Amino acid sequence: MALRPYWRGYLKLSLVTCPVQMMPATSESEKVRFHTLNRQTQNQVVSHYVDSITGKEVRDEDEVKGYQRGEDEYIILEDEELENVALESTKTIDISTFTPRDSIEWIWLDTPYFLSPNDPVGQEAFSVIRDAMQAQDMVGISRLVISRRERAVMLEPRGKGIVLWTLRYGDEVRDEDSYFESIGDEKADSEMMPLVQQLIKKQTKDWSPKMVADPVQERLLDIIAAKKKSLKKPVKAKGKSAPSAPPNNVVNIMDALKKSVAAEQRAGK
């Protein structure tokens, strides 16, 4: 069954405009999800908002956003006020700036979406914008309202389409220097480097999604399958072994590297 677009609107560059649609590039729908039940009745548990002082349930129409400015003191913001803050970018991705792709580091990238034409008439305009960015190795920077929050976004050509990345804001990215400053300035030992490089070469493989398979999901599905067969006890998770003892600290790195290389060579015979 075809998935419904997550967002529909327009892609705009100066006077060039085309209708587009956006779909999430990632999915968690295959993840095992659980509901909270009442153990006694096995009925599903539902949650409600209650007043923290009176304990009474709050109706949907009485819920409102508040910005705390002091103890038990809030500035109330109505839904209309929040919606009007970024109204202009709700339906149009207006590319305002271009920047080299390699100038944006990975840490700024948040959530990816697939952007594609929403009408055959707009495919030519879409292709022109996409191919022009591709030819110059550029990405477009714009803003877009997603889930009632305005986000900075990056548009990156990819194949026949465009990947739209939401970008993290400046105050969301921490300064790496404060975390790496305690690392010394020592250079790698010239004798150790060839051994490490040999290990890397030996263990290099082409990328495959299997490298990031989730074993926990597989084990959960095994347990659920066993429960469906009305087993009295859940099956023991496959591949799950007793926790191993922590490894001893390696004193001589060179010896450890030589042993690692030798073990790889024996395994390859």
XYZ file of N, CA and C in Angstrom:
807
model
N 0.838 -1.184 0.000
C 0.000 0.000 0.000
C 0.875 1.238 0.000
N 0.547 2.186 -0.889
C 1.360 3.400 -1.008
C 1.229 4.255 0.243
N 2.340 4.802 0.691
C 2.339 5.646 1.873
C 1.861 7.045 1.517
N 1.137 7.650 2.420
C 0.673 9.018 2.211
C 1.822 9.986 2.469
N 1.925 11.053 1.659
C 2.991 12.039 1.886
C 2.897 12.643 3.283
N 4.044 12.840 3.884
C 4.107 13.455 5.214
C 3.812 14.944 5.133
N 4.172 15.545 3.986
C 4.005 16.997 3.797
C 3.886 17.284 2.307
N 3.029 18.226 1.945
C 2.904 18.688 0.562
C 3.041 20.198 0.530
N 3.701 20.695 -0.498
C 3.857 22.136 -0.619
C 4.576 22.478 -1.905
N 5.419 23.509 -1.827
C 6.102 23.988 -3.030
C 7.593 24.193 -2.758
N 8.391 23.859 -3.753
C 9.818 24.146 -3.742
C 10.036 25.378 -4.601
N 10.712 26.380 -4.056
C 10.829 27.660 -4.740
C 12.272 28.142 -4.763
N 12.735 28.544 -5.936
C 14.040 29.173 -6.108
C 13.845 30.382 -6.994
N 13.905 31.558 -6.392
C 13.649 32.811 -7.103
C 12.252 32.743 -7.732
N 12.162 32.755 -9.057
C 10.868 32.717 -9.725
C 10.463 31.311 -10.155
N 11.326 30.332 -9.903
C 11.032 28.943 -10.276
C 10.346 28.244 -9.103
N 9.152 27.710 -9.367
C 8.372 27.046 -8.323
C 7.804 25.739 -8.859
N 7.783 24.711 -8.023
C 7.171 23.443 -8.422
C 6.542 22.772 -7.201
N 5.425 22.076 -7.398
C 4.794 21.348 -6.286
C 5.613 20.124 -5.912
N 5.794 19.893 -4.619
C 6.592 18.766 -4.141
C 5.875 18.072 -2.988
N 6.332 16.867 -2.704
C 5.854 16.131 -1.543
C 7.046 15.580 -0.769
N 6.851 15.373 0.515
C 7.953 14.958 1.374
C 7.540 13.712 2.149
N 8.469 12.746 2.186
C 8.238 11.505 2.916
C 9.403 11.256 3.877
N 9.155 10.726 5.052
C 10.264 10.387 5.949
C 11.199 9.387 5.288
N 12.500 9.612 5.410
C 13.486 8.721 4.811
C 13.800 7.537 5.713
N 13.387 7.585 6.963
C 13.618 6.489 7.897
C 12.291 6.072 8.519
N 12.260 4.877 9.068
C 11.023 4.359 9.656
C 11.327 3.526 10.880
N 10.443 3.614 11.866
C 10.539 2.765 13.050
C 9.291 1.903 13.195
N 8.506 1.812 12.111
C 7.258 1.054 12.178
C 7.493 -0.438 12.380
N 8.693 -0.922 11.984
C 8.982 -2.344 12.154
C 9.437 -2.691 13.568
N 9.665 -1.672 14.372
C 10.107 -1.924 15.742
C 9.002 -2.604 16.551
N 9.399 -3.469 17.453
C 8.440 -4.089 18.357
C 7.969 -3.033 19.353
N 6.667 -2.845 19.426
C 6.113 -1.840 20.334
C 5.167 -2.522 21.325
N 5.096 -1.969 22.512
C 4.261 -2.542 23.559
C 3.237 -1.520 24.046
N 2.085 -2.029 24.476
C 1.090 -1.220 25.166
C 1.185 -1.523 26.657
N 0.833 -0.554 27.461
C 0.766 -0.783 28.904
C -0.631 -1.276 29.251
N -0.693 -2.422 29.946
C -1.966 -3.044 30.284
C -2.148 -3.122 31.793
N -3.377 -3.264 32.191
C -3.697 -3.571 33.573
C -3.513 -5.081 33.752
N -2.582 -5.472 34.599
C -2.282 -6.895 34.755
C -3.533 -7.690 35.157
N -4.404 -7.076 35.988
C -5.564 -7.788 36.490
C -6.615 -8.027 35.406
N -6.893 -6.987 34.601
C -7.959 -7.089 33.602
C -7.431 -7.283 32.188
N -6.145 -7.000 31.987
C -5.500 -7.008 30.665
C -6.116 -5.967 29.729
N -6.790 -4.983 30.316
C -7.274 -3.849 29.530
C -6.141 -2.856 29.333
N -6.179 -2.147 28.212
C -5.121 -1.165 27.930
C -5.249 0.033 28.853
N -4.117 0.514 29.334
C -4.076 1.682 30.211
C -3.969 2.935 29.361
N -4.786 3.931 29.660
C -4.718 5.203 28.936
C -4.294 6.292 29.908
N -3.664 7.330 29.377
C -3.180 8.424 30.229
C -4.014 9.680 29.989
N -4.123 10.479 31.025
C -4.861 11.740 30.948
C -4.047 12.821 31.657
N -4.200 14.059 31.171
C -3.592 15.184 31.867
C -4.484 15.570 33.043
N -3.833 15.787 34.197
C -4.581 16.232 35.374
C -3.923 17.488 35.939
N -4.704 18.287 36.601
C -4.216 19.486 37.263
C -3.321 19.077 38.430
N -2.098 19.622 38.453
C -1.136 19.198 39.474
C -1.558 19.571 40.885
N -2.467 20.521 41.044
C -2.909 20.946 42.381
C -4.239 20.306 42.749
N -5.239 20.437 41.860
C -6.572 19.925 42.183
C -6.684 18.420 41.942
N -5.815 17.880 41.054
C -5.894 16.466 40.732
C -7.007 16.129 39.761
N -7.759 17.139 39.305
C -8.868 16.907 38.375
C -8.352 16.810 36.941
N -9.034 16.003 36.121
C -8.658 15.841 34.716
C -8.894 17.149 33.953
N -7.940 17.467 33.035
C -8.017 18.698 32.248
C -8.539 18.362 30.854
N -9.570 19.053 30.408
C -10.122 18.833 29.072
C -9.155 19.345 28.004
N -9.237 18.754 26.801
C -8.344 19.150 25.712
C -8.421 20.636 25.434
N -9.637 21.182 25.431
C -9.801 22.605 25.100
C -9.267 23.540 26.178
N -8.967 23.000 27.353
C -8.426 23.823 28.434
C -6.903 23.750 28.535
N -6.295 22.904 27.712
C -4.838 22.815 27.720
C -4.250 23.995 26.958
N -3.183 24.592 27.502
C -2.563 25.755 26.881
C -1.072 25.741 27.187
N -0.263 26.305 26.287
C 1.187 26.350 26.476
C 1.557 27.506 27.399
N 2.536 27.244 28.276
C 2.982 28.288 29.193
C 4.501 28.314 29.294
N 5.076 29.520 29.267
C 6.521 29.703 29.421
C 6.780 30.143 30.855
N 7.583 29.339 31.578
C 7.830 29.640 32.982
C 8.825 30.779 33.117
N 8.437 31.816 33.838
C 9.353 32.945 34.073
C 9.699 33.101 35.547
N 9.091 32.295 36.369
C 9.385 32.329 37.798
C 8.697 31.161 38.466
N 8.881 31.023 39.769
C 8.252 29.919 40.482
C 6.738 30.081 40.460
N 6.055 29.092 39.905
C 4.589 29.100 39.790
C 4.082 30.319 39.031
N 4.892 30.816 38.089
C 4.480 31.984 37.304
C 4.791 31.725 35.831
N 3.777 31.856 34.988
C 3.906 31.496 33.584
C 3.344 32.586 32.680
N 3.928 32.667 31.481
C 3.384 33.509 30.417
C 2.614 32.585 29.476
N 1.325 32.840 29.314
C 0.459 31.981 28.509
C 0.558 32.364 27.034
N 0.730 31.356 26.165
C 0.751 31.560 24.720
C -0.354 30.723 24.088
N -1.238 31.379 23.350
C -2.333 30.683 22.691
C -1.850 30.008 21.418
N -2.596 29.007 20.960
C -2.227 28.268 19.749
C -2.092 29.199 18.552
N -2.985 30.181 18.441
C -2.932 31.110 17.315
C -1.639 31.916 17.307
N -1.167 32.286 18.485
C 0.080 33.048 18.578
C 1.266 32.198 18.150
N 1.265 30.922 18.539
C 2.354 30.031 18.159
C 2.335 29.756 16.661
N 1.149 29.603 16.078
C 1.037 29.307 14.656
C 1.453 30.486 13.794
N 1.222 31.705 14.280
C 1.515 32.897 13.480
C 2.987 33.281 13.484
N 3.768 32.689 14.373
C 5.181 33.043 14.458
C 5.916 32.706 13.168
N 5.609 31.558 12.571
C 6.352 31.107 11.390
C 5.392 30.712 10.270
N 4.382 31.523 10.059
C 3.322 31.168 9.126
C 3.794 31.109 7.684
N 4.785 31.934 7.304
C 5.183 32.056 5.911
C 5.812 30.789 5.353
N 6.448 29.984 6.179
C 7.180 28.826 5.671
C 6.438 27.512 5.872
N 5.104 27.582 6.067
C 4.361 26.360 6.305
C 4.187 25.536 5.041
N 4.084 26.169 3.892
C 3.792 25.436 2.663
C 4.813 25.660 1.548
N 5.850 26.431 1.795
C 6.830 26.711 0.747
C 8.247 26.538 1.273
N 9.043 25.761 0.538
C 10.471 25.638 0.826
C 11.174 26.614 -0.119
N 11.444 27.793 0.369
C 12.059 28.846 -0.445
C 13.572 28.827 -0.204
N 14.318 28.326 -1.199
C 15.772 28.222 -1.030
C 16.378 29.624 -1.057
N 16.917 30.055 0.063
C 17.438 31.413 0.187
C 18.954 31.478 0.072
N 19.625 30.358 0.336
C 21.088 30.352 0.377
C 21.608 29.017 -0.146
N 22.797 29.063 -0.763
C 23.496 27.840 -1.171
C 24.863 27.813 -0.505
N 25.327 26.621 -0.209
C 26.633 26.477 0.435
C 27.244 25.155 -0.014
N 28.590 25.061 -0.078
C 29.214 23.783 -0.470
C 28.800 22.653 0.460
N 28.519 21.477 -0.118
C 28.048 20.346 0.685
C 29.048 19.977 1.763
N 30.336 19.993 1.449
C 31.330 19.550 2.429
C 31.580 20.570 3.529
N 30.888 21.702 3.482
C 31.067 22.704 4.535
C 30.135 22.459 5.722
N 29.162 21.567 5.554
C 28.223 21.258 6.639
C 28.599 19.910 7.239
N 29.055 19.912 8.467
C 29.485 18.670 9.119
C 28.283 17.826 9.521
N 28.539 16.539 9.691
C 27.481 15.573 9.994
C 26.702 15.925 11.253
N 27.347 16.557 12.213
C 26.702 16.782 13.508
C 25.515 17.739 13.405
N 25.463 18.532 12.331
C 24.345 19.464 12.150
C 23.118 18.777 11.566
N 23.298 17.598 10.962
C 22.192 16.906 10.308
C 21.329 16.196 11.339
N 20.007 16.365 11.218
C 19.092 15.786 12.200
C 18.254 14.668 11.591
N 17.160 15.001 10.909
C 16.235 13.987 10.386
C 16.122 14.110 8.869
N 16.254 12.989 8.128
C 16.177 13.053 6.665
C 14.768 12.775 6.125
N 14.435 13.454 5.028
C 13.179 13.238 4.317
C 13.475 13.158 2.821
N 12.648 12.390 2.093
C 12.768 12.325 0.640
C 11.822 13.354 0.023
N 12.371 14.205 -0.831
C 11.592 15.242 -1.491
C 11.487 14.896 -2.971
N 10.267 14.913 -3.508
C 10.057 14.555 -4.909
C 8.935 15.410 -5.488
N 8.851 15.504 -6.835
C 7.775 16.293 -7.455
C 6.412 15.692 -7.117
N 5.435 16.555 -6.941
C 4.088 16.115 -6.609
C 3.144 16.211 -7.807
N 3.692 16.650 -8.960
C 2.873 16.836 -10.147
C 3.788 16.711 -11.365
N 3.381 15.950 -12.380
C 4.226 15.802 -13.576
C 4.601 17.133 -14.212
N 3.729 18.123 -14.090
C 3.994 19.436 -14.682
C 5.207 20.093 -14.040
N 5.448 19.818 -12.752
C 6.547 20.462 -12.039
C 7.853 19.708 -12.095
N 7.908 18.574 -12.792
C 9.133 17.772 -12.804
C 10.304 18.484 -13.464
N 10.029 19.255 -14.507
C 11.120 19.957 -15.198
C 11.775 20.980 -14.274
N 10.960 21.764 -13.577
C 11.501 22.766 -12.660
C 12.262 22.094 -11.525
N 11.711 20.990 -11.027
C 12.372 20.234 -9.955
C 13.734 19.739 -10.429
N 13.770 19.190 -11.654
C 15.015 18.632 -12.198
C 16.077 19.702 -12.389
N 15.659 20.880 -12.820
C 16.612 21.974 -13.037
C 17.268 22.385 -11.721
N 16.467 22.525 -10.672
C 17.006 22.912 -9.364
C 17.945 21.822 -8.833
N 17.502 20.571 -8.941
C 18.300 19.433 -8.467
C 19.631 19.326 -9.212
N 19.576 19.362 -10.537
C 20.789 19.158 -11.333
C 21.765 20.320 -11.205
N 21.257 21.527 -11.042
C 22.137 22.691 -10.887
C 22.925 22.589 -9.585
N 22.267 22.152 -8.515
C 22.974 21.963 -7.246
C 23.990 20.836 -7.363
N 23.588 19.741 -8.032
C 24.469 18.596 -8.190
C 25.726 18.960 -8.970
N 25.563 19.747 -10.035
C 26.688 20.097 -10.896
C 27.735 20.925 -10.156
N 27.298 21.715 -9.179
C 28.226 22.575 -8.448
C 28.534 22.042 -7.056
N 28.059 20.830 -6.740
C 28.272 20.216 -5.430
C 27.824 21.150 -4.314
N 26.643 21.723 -4.518
C 26.071 22.651 -3.552
C 24.821 22.060 -2.921
N 24.470 22.557 -1.752
C 23.200 22.234 -1.114
C 22.465 23.534 -0.833
N 21.146 23.445 -0.807
C 20.331 24.619 -0.532
C 19.945 24.687 0.934
N 19.869 25.897 1.459
C 19.463 26.117 2.849
C 18.145 26.881 2.849
N 17.191 26.395 3.634
C 15.888 27.045 3.687
C 15.305 26.856 5.080
N 14.020 27.190 5.227
C 13.319 26.989 6.491
C 11.963 26.378 6.180
N 11.450 25.588 7.129
C 10.189 24.896 6.912
C 9.542 24.604 8.259
N 8.224 24.723 8.297
C 7.496 24.377 9.514
C 7.120 22.905 9.460
N 7.633 22.125 10.412
C 7.322 20.708 10.523
C 6.805 20.442 11.928
N 5.620 19.857 12.013
C 4.998 19.569 13.309
C 4.932 20.826 14.177
N 4.526 21.916 13.542
C 4.296 23.204 14.215
C 5.577 23.815 14.773
N 6.707 23.356 14.279
C 7.977 23.945 14.697
C 8.778 24.334 13.470
N 9.232 25.574 13.417
C 10.020 26.005 12.270
C 11.431 25.449 12.380
N 11.896 24.840 11.294
C 13.203 24.222 11.277
C 14.027 24.764 10.121
N 15.328 24.924 10.357
C 16.252 25.161 9.255
C 16.456 23.827 8.560
N 16.492 23.838 7.223
C 16.616 22.587 6.470
C 17.695 22.717 5.402
N 18.268 21.577 5.035
C 19.262 21.507 3.972
C 18.732 20.590 2.877
N 18.826 21.021 1.609
C 18.367 20.230 0.478
C 19.572 19.716 -0.300
N 19.690 18.388 -0.367
C 20.846 17.746 -0.983
C 20.400 16.868 -2.149
N 20.872 17.124 -3.387
C 20.510 16.269 -4.524
C 20.957 14.832 -4.287
N 20.078 13.892 -4.643
C 20.427 12.481 -4.489
C 19.668 11.669 -5.529
N 20.401 11.145 -6.505
C 19.752 10.376 -7.558
C 18.746 11.233 -8.312
N 17.530 10.710 -8.468
C 16.484 11.460 -9.165
C 15.775 12.459 -8.271
N 16.035 12.377 -6.964
C 15.310 13.234 -6.036
C 16.204 14.139 -5.233
N 15.676 14.622 -4.137
C 16.396 15.502 -3.212
C 16.147 14.991 -1.799
N 17.209 14.918 -1.011
C 17.060 14.590 0.407
C 17.018 15.894 1.197
N 15.951 16.073 1.942
C 15.823 17.250 2.802
C 16.180 16.837 4.223
N 17.195 17.482 4.774
C 17.624 17.234 6.148
C 17.172 18.384 7.034
N 16.506 18.095 8.140
C 16.331 19.137 9.142
C 17.680 19.323 9.836
N 17.983 20.571 10.172
C 19.269 20.901 10.781
C 19.087 21.261 12.247
N 20.050 20.881 13.036
C 20.013 21.274 14.440
C 20.346 22.750 14.567
N 19.759 23.390 15.551
C 20.064 24.798 15.804
C 21.423 24.934 16.492
N 21.975 26.143 16.422
C 23.316 26.364 16.962
C 23.454 26.010 18.425
N 22.402 26.269 19.216
C 22.511 25.981 20.652
C 22.297 24.507 20.971
N 22.011 23.689 19.934
C 21.840 22.254 20.149
C 23.126 21.468 19.920
N 24.107 22.102 19.312
C 25.370 21.423 19.006
C 26.434 21.879 20.009
N 26.985 20.932 20.737
C 27.978 21.267 21.761
C 29.370 21.434 21.144
N 30.180 22.215 21.818
C 31.539 22.479 21.356
C 32.421 21.272 21.649
N 32.978 20.683 20.597
C 33.785 19.470 20.773
C 35.061 19.727 21.561
N 35.593 20.943 21.507
C 36.871 21.229 22.180
C 36.794 20.971 23.680
N 35.651 21.253 24.295
C 35.523 21.071 25.738
C 35.548 19.598 26.126
N 35.294 18.710 25.158
C 35.292 17.275 25.436
C 36.603 16.608 25.038
N 37.309 17.203 24.080
C 38.548 16.608 23.582
C 39.803 17.269 24.158
N 39.641 18.316 24.959
C 40.805 19.073 25.413
C 41.720 18.266 26.320
N 41.188 17.240 26.976
C 42.017 16.446 27.884
C 42.856 15.403 27.147
N 42.610 15.228 25.849
C 43.382 14.259 25.068
C 44.749 14.857 24.751
N 45.789 14.080 24.980
C 47.143 14.590 24.772
C 47.474 14.811 23.301
N 48.624 15.413 23.058
C 49.069 15.731 21.697
C 50.021 14.692 21.122
N 50.115 13.539 21.779
C 51.051 12.530 21.319
C 50.665 12.018 19.926
N 51.669 11.845 19.085
C 51.449 11.291 17.758
C 51.512 9.761 17.820
N 50.873 9.118 16.866
C 50.868 7.658 16.837
C 52.281 7.122 16.615
N 52.596 6.027 17.284
C 53.902 5.398 17.136
C 54.085 4.907 15.703
N 55.207 5.251 15.096
C 55.450 4.903 13.693
C 55.522 3.401 13.466
N 55.889 2.622 14.493
C 55.949 1.169 14.354
C 54.565 0.530 14.506
N 53.707 1.176 15.266
C 52.365 0.635 15.475
C 51.441 0.915 14.293
N 51.655 2.032 13.622
C 50.749 2.445 12.551
C 50.558 1.377 11.484
N 51.630 0.766 10.950
C 51.437 -0.261 9.915
C 50.610 -1.450 10.404
N 50.754 -1.795 11.700
C 49.995 -2.917 12.236
C 48.504 -2.585 12.313
N 48.200 -1.380 12.763
C 46.789 -0.954 12.828
C 46.208 -0.871 11.426
N 46.964 -0.313 10.483
C 46.490 -0.206 9.109
C 46.253 -1.579 8.497
N 47.108 -2.553 8.875
C 46.937 -3.912 8.376
C 45.644 -4.517 8.921
N 45.346 -4.245 10.196
C 44.098 -4.725 10.787
C 42.885 -4.096 10.096
N 42.979 -2.795 9.854
C 41.873 -2.104 9.192
C 41.631 -2.680 7.809
N 42.716 -2.900 7.057
C 42.586 -3.437 5.701
C 41.980 -4.834 5.734
N 42.400 -5.637 6.710
C 41.918 -7.011 6.800
C 40.430 -7.051 7.142
N 39.980 -6.100 7.937
C 38.600 -6.119 8.409
C 37.690 -5.183 7.613
N 38.153 -4.669 6.496
C 37.349 -3.769 5.668
C 36.369 -4.555 4.807
N 35.109 -4.145 4.818
C 34.062 -4.758 4.008
C 33.213 -3.654 3.378
N 32.531 -3.989 2.297
C 31.589 -3.051 1.698
C 30.415 -2.866 2.650
N 29.878 -1.649 2.647
C 28.758 -1.337 3.544
C 27.554 -2.211 3.228
N 26.888 -2.656 4.270
C 25.648 -3.407 4.144
C 24.745 -3.057 5.320
N 23.432 -2.911 5.094
C 22.508 -2.647 6.212
C 22.563 -3.720 7.293
N 23.053 -4.923 6.950
C 23.159 -5.983 7.948
C 24.141 -5.617 9.064
N 25.057 -4.677 8.768
C 26.022 -4.263 9.781
C 25.349 -3.558 10.948
N 24.140 -3.033 10.729
C 23.437 -2.309 11.790
C 22.098 -2.984 12.107
N 22.035 -4.303 11.917
C 20.829 -5.041 12.293
C 20.641 -4.979 13.812
N 19.392 -5.011 14.242
C 19.075 -4.891 15.667
C 18.794 -6.272 16.258
N 19.757 -6.872 16.958
C 19.544 -8.219 17.512
C 18.485 -8.251 18.601
N 18.281 -7.136 19.301
C 17.275 -7.100 20.367
C 15.881 -7.310 19.794
N 15.605 -6.689 18.640
C 14.302 -6.854 18.001
C 14.063 -8.316 17.638
N 15.098 -8.982 17.123
C 14.962 -10.385 16.744
C 14.662 -11.250 17.966
N 15.308 -10.960 19.069
C 15.079 -11.741 20.289
C 13.678 -11.505 20.835
N 13.212 -10.249 20.760
C 11.855 -9.949 21.214
C 10.825 -10.693 20.373
N 11.046 -10.739 19.056
C 10.126 -11.447 18.171
C 10.117 -12.946 18.480
N 11.265 -13.495 18.862
C 11.329 -14.899 19.251
C 10.465 -15.158 20.488
N 10.578 -14.273 21.460
C 9.804 -14.423 22.696
C 8.312 -14.309 22.407
N 7.944 -13.318 21.569
C 6.534 -13.119 21.230
C 5.987 -14.321 20.468
N 6.792 -14.865 19.555
C 6.356 -16.048 18.802
C 6.123 -17.229 19.729
N 6.999 -17.373 20.726
C 6.843 -18.455 21.688
C 5.581 -18.269 22.518
N 5.305 -17.013 22.899
C 4.100 -16.722 23.670
C 2.857 -17.064 22.864
N 2.901 -16.786 21.560
C 1.748 -17.083 20.706
C 1.442 -18.572 20.685
N 2.465 -19.399 20.854
C 2.280 -20.845 20.864
C 1.886 -21.357 22.244
N 1.581 -20.408 23.138
C 1.103 -20.741 24.492
C 2.119 -21.526 25.303
N 3.407 -21.213 25.102
C 4.416 -21.838 25.943
C 4.313 -21.283 27.356
N 4.563 -22.113 28.318
C 4.462 -21.659 29.697
C 5.579 -20.699 30.052
N 6.741 -20.917 29.458
C 7.878 -20.073 29.762
C 8.408 -19.486 28.468
N 8.859 -18.210 28.496
C 9.431 -17.622 27.280
C 10.719 -18.330 26.903
N 10.923 -18.471 25.586
C 12.155 -19.118 25.150
C 13.350 -18.249 25.478
N 14.455 -18.931 25.682
C 15.693 -18.204 25.939
C 16.141 -17.516 24.667
N 16.497 -16.267 24.776
C 16.879 -15.504 23.593
C 18.060 -16.138 22.896
N 17.949 -16.251 21.554
C 19.033 -16.838 20.776
C 20.280 -15.963 20.825
N 21.400 -16.611 20.925
C 22.662 -15.881 20.856
C 23.010 -15.151 22.137
N 22.168 -15.293 23.143
C 22.418 -14.573 24.384
C 23.221 -15.454 25.325
N 24.342 -15.006 25.727
C 25.228 -15.798 26.579
C 25.434 -15.092 27.911
N 25.986 -15.815 28.839
C 26.272 -15.235 30.147
C 27.282 -14.122 30.002
N 27.147 -13.068 30.818
C 28.082 -11.950 30.703
C 29.511 -12.408 30.922
N 30.375 -11.985 30.056
C 31.773 -12.387 30.144
C 32.530 -11.486 31.101
N 33.615 -12.007 31.602
C 34.445 -11.232 32.515
C 35.103 -10.092 31.764
N 35.260 -8.931 32.403
C 35.894 -7.808 31.710
C 37.318 -8.154 31.325
N 37.755 -7.745 30.139
C 39.108 -8.068 29.700
C 40.159 -7.390 30.566
N 41.300 -8.065 30.678
C 42.406 -7.466 31.415
C 42.951 -6.276 30.650
N 43.467 -5.310 31.358
C 44.076 -4.151 30.711
C 45.315 -4.590 29.941
N 45.408 -4.149 28.691
C 46.556 -4.493 27.867
C 47.675 -3.509 28.163
N 48.802 -4.048 28.649
C 49.910 -3.180 29.013
C 50.736 -2.812 27.797
N 51.032 -3.787 26.938
C 51.878 -3.555 25.783
C 51.006 -3.517 24.522
N 50.773 -2.332 23.996
C 49.905 -2.170 22.831
C 50.510 -2.840 21.614
N 51.832 -2.734 21.460
C 52.493 -3.330 20.300
C 52.279 -4.840 20.276
N 52.427 -5.508 21.432
C 52.208 -6.951 21.503
C 50.765 -7.298 21.149
N 49.843 -6.500 21.651
C 48.432 -6.753 21.370
C 48.136 -6.623 19.885
N 48.752 -5.622 19.240
C 48.534 -5.431 17.811
C 49.117 -6.586 17.013
N 50.306 -7.031 17.391
C 50.934 -8.154 16.688
C 50.081 -9.411 16.821
N 49.546 -9.651 18.021
C 48.699 -10.816 18.231
C 47.410 -10.710 17.411
N 46.851 -9.502 17.326
C 45.631 -9.298 16.559
C 45.865 -9.576 15.081
N 46.986 -9.054 14.551
C 47.315 -9.274 13.149
C 47.542 -10.745 12.867
N 48.253 -11.407 13.793
C 48.528 -12.842 13.613
C 47.236 -13.647 13.631
N 46.308 -13.288 14.526
C 45.036 -13.989 14.602
C 44.220 -13.791 13.341
N 44.245 -12.592 12.772
C 43.538 -12.328 11.534
C 44.133 -13.137 10.388
N 45.460 -13.238 10.365
C 46.107 -14.000 9.306
C 45.764 -15.476 9.393
N 45.710 -16.031 10.616
C 45.347 -17.436 10.781
C 43.905 -17.686 10.378
N 43.030 -16.726 10.697
C 41.622 -16.861 10.358
C 41.398 -16.820 8.845
N 42.317 -16.113 8.139
C 42.167 -15.961 6.705
C 42.702 -17.108 5.898
N 43.393 -18.050 6.564
C 43.991 -19.185 5.843
C 42.923 -20.229 5.485
